[in-house]
Amino acid sequence: MLQSKYMQKVAKKREFEKFYQEHFDKVYRFIFFRSGGDKEAAEDLVSEVFMKALEHFDSYDEAVSKSAWIMTITRNHLFNHWRDTKKTHALPQADEEGEGEFNSDSFWLKLGIKKWQQDMDRQEANGYLAKLEPEEAEIVTFHYLIGYNYAEIGAIKGMSEGAVKVAAHRAIKKLREIATQQS
């Protein structure tokens, strides 16, 4: 009996490792794009998502959900993260003479340039997605950036496969119209 419980735990561990390997890339890419390309935040959030998945892995049924289960956890965790965190930046501290980073014009200039460059990179990567409605951007991200098929997206979002296809088609058509207007 003890041997059997041990073997069950080993089997579950292997099953989760396989699950992790199969879904890590899609979860990471989804979070990375939805967090504006912030690599460190994406890594932290992915780690938290898989910790939650491990805690509740007993409720995972591959026959029912495949990747919809982990992507639902991912979306909910990301929404909770956005709700619970506020974007604030601490001011740098001055040295003992009252000089240093806080009073340095060059520091603020460098910080401004760095922030501008990060913003430009994000705009380039997410420029078109930002012009879509959130639901449209999510479907485009799932299908074209992460690689989910329409049936998987439907399972994640609680939509029919046909509805997802139509939404994706309309979003791409909208993006083409935007690109044509900008040309």
mmCIF file of N, CA and C in Angstrom, residues 1 10 27 39 43 51 121 167:
data_model
loop_
_atom_site.group_PDB
_atom_site.id
_atom_site.type_symbol
_atom_site.label_atom_id
_atom_site.label_comp_id
_atom_site.label_asym_id
_atom_site.label_seq_id
_atom_site.Cartn_x
_atom_site.Cartn_y
_atom_site.Cartn_z
ATOM 1 N N MET A 1 0.829 -1.199 0.000
ATOM 2 C CA MET A 1 0.000 0.000 0.000
ATOM 3 C C MET A 1 0.870 1.257 0.000
ATOM 4 N N VAL A 10 4.941 9.538 -7.724
ATOM 5 C CA VAL A 10 5.960 9.593 -8.770
ATOM 6 C C VAL A 10 5.298 9.763 -10.134
ATOM 7 N N VAL A 27 2.348 29.575 -22.283
ATOM 8 C CA VAL A 27 2.022 30.405 -21.118
ATOM 9 C C VAL A 27 2.975 31.602 -21.049
ATOM 10 N N LYS A 39 10.244 41.147 -19.436
ATOM 11 C CA LYS A 39 10.754 39.779 -19.286
ATOM 12 C C LYS A 39 10.747 39.325 -17.825
ATOM 13 N N GLU A 43 8.522 36.277 -16.296
ATOM 14 C CA GLU A 43 9.107 35.096 -15.657
ATOM 15 C C GLU A 43 8.509 34.859 -14.277
ATOM 16 N N MET A 51 2.955 27.300 -10.223
ATOM 17 C CA MET A 51 2.799 26.905 -8.814
ATOM 18 C C MET A 51 1.317 26.664 -8.514
ATOM 19 N N ASP A 121 10.015 50.350 -27.853
ATOM 20 C CA ASP A 121 10.082 48.914 -28.124
ATOM 21 C C ASP A 121 8.724 48.257 -27.904
ATOM 22 N N ALA A 167 -14.254 36.085 -35.011
ATOM 23 C CA ALA A 167 -13.619 37.175 -34.267
ATOM 24 C C ALA A 167 -12.187 37.402 -34.744
#
